[in-house]
XYZ file of C-alpha atoms in Angstrom:
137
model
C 33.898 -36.185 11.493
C 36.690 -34.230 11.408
C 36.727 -30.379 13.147
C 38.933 -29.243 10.466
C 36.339 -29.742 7.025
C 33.057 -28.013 6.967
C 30.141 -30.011 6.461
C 28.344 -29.761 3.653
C 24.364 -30.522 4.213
C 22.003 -30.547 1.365
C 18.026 -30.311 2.168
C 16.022 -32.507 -0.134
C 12.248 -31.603 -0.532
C 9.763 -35.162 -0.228
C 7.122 -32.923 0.331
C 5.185 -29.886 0.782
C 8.146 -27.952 -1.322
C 9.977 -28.865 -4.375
C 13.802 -28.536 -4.893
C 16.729 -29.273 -2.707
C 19.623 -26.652 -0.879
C 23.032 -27.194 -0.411
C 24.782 -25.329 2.631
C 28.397 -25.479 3.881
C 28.792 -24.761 7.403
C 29.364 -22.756 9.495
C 25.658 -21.296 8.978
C 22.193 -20.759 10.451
C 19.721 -22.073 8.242
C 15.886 -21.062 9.075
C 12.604 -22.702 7.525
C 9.240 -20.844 7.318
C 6.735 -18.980 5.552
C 9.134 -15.561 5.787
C 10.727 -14.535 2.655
C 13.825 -13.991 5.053
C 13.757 -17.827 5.637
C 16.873 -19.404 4.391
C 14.124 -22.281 2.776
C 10.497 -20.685 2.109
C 7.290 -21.667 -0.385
C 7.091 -19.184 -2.979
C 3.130 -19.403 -2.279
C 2.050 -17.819 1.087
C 0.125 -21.052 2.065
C 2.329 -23.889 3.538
C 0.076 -25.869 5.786
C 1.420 -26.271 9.297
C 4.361 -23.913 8.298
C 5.372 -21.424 10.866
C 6.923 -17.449 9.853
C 9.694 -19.063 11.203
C 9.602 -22.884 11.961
C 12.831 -24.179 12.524
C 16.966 -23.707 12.709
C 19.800 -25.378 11.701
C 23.040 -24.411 12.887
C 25.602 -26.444 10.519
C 29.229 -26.021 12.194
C 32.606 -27.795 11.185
C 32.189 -30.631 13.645
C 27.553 -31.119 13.794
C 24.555 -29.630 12.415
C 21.946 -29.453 15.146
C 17.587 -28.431 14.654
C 16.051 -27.243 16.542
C 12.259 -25.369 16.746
C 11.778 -22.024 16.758
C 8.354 -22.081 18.997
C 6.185 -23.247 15.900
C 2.419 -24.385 16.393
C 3.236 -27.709 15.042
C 6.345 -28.531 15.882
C 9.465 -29.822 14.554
C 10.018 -33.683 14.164
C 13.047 -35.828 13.278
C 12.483 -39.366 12.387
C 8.766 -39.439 13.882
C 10.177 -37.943 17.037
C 9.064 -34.295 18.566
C 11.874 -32.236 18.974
C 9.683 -29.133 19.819
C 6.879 -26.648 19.539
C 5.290 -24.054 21.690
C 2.353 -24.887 24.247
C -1.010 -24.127 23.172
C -1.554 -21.093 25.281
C 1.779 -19.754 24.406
C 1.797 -16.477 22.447
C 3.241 -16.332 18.443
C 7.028 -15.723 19.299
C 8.595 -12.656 18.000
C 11.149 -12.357 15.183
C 14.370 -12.489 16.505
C 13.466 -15.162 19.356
C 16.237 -17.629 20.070
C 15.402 -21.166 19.596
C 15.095 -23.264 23.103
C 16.569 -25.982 24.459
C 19.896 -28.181 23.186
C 17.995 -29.015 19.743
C 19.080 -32.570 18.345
C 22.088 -33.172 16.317
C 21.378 -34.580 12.496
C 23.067 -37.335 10.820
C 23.331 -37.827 7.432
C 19.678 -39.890 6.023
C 17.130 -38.096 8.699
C 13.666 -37.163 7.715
C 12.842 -33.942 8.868
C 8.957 -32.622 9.034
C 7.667 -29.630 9.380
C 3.978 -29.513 9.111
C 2.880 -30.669 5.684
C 6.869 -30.279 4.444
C 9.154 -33.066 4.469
C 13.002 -32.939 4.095
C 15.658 -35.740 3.755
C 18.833 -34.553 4.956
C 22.662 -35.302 3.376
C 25.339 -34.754 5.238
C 28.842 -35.101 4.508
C 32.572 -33.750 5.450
C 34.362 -31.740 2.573
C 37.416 -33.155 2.428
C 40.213 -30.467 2.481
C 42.342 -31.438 -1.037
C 45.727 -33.311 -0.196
C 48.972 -31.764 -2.056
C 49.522 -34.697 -4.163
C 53.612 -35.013 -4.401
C 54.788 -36.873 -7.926
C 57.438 -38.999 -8.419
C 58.890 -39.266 -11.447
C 59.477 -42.678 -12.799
C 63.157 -43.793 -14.124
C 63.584 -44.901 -17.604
């Protein structure tokens, strides 16, 4: 994809939440139970759901997840990408997410404790000046 147009990811709900968000990068997009969340329940139960489960970090060129030291953890396509050990202390709002995180491509299934997301991603094409030519008669 092309450095020069933003991606544009949308979020689709399959579970756990209803609705679907659009974002065009560059952004940081969290998930959790905080209101301050980026994507939150409007109830205060989500099971598995951490204050503040996961980032995204869309750019111009990749959108990469990873977990923000949830209980547990953050998987893409049946895979763990993260979570914090057992004996590990709550993080602290504020705390940077760890390690490289994984990059997303465009059809990925990301799950988050009982919440389930499909994930769109596509390049906004920058609009071409379109030059006419007028026809002879």
């Amino acid at each position: 994809m092309s450095g020069d147009n933003p991606l544009k990811m949308i979020l689709t709900a399959e579970a756990g939440l209803d609705g679907s968000w659009e974002f065009t990068g560059p952004v940081a997009v969290v998930i959790g139970r905080d209101r301050m969340a980026a994507i939150h329940p409007r109830q205060e139960e989500a099971p598995g759901l951490s204050r503040h489960h996961a980032l995204i970090e869309l750019g111009n060129r990749r959108a990469v997840l990873r977990d923000l030291s949830s209980s547990t953890g953050t998987w893409l396509n049946g895979h763990l990408v993260g979570r914090r050990k057992k004996d590990e202390p709550a993080p602290l709002s504020g705390v940077p997410a760890r390690g490289d995180g994984v990059e997303l491509t465009d059809g990925d299934v990301i799950n988050l404790g009982d919440t389930w997301f499909r994930v769109s991603i596509s390049n906004l094409l920058t609009p071409e000046k379109t030059s006419f030519r007028r026809g002879t008669h």
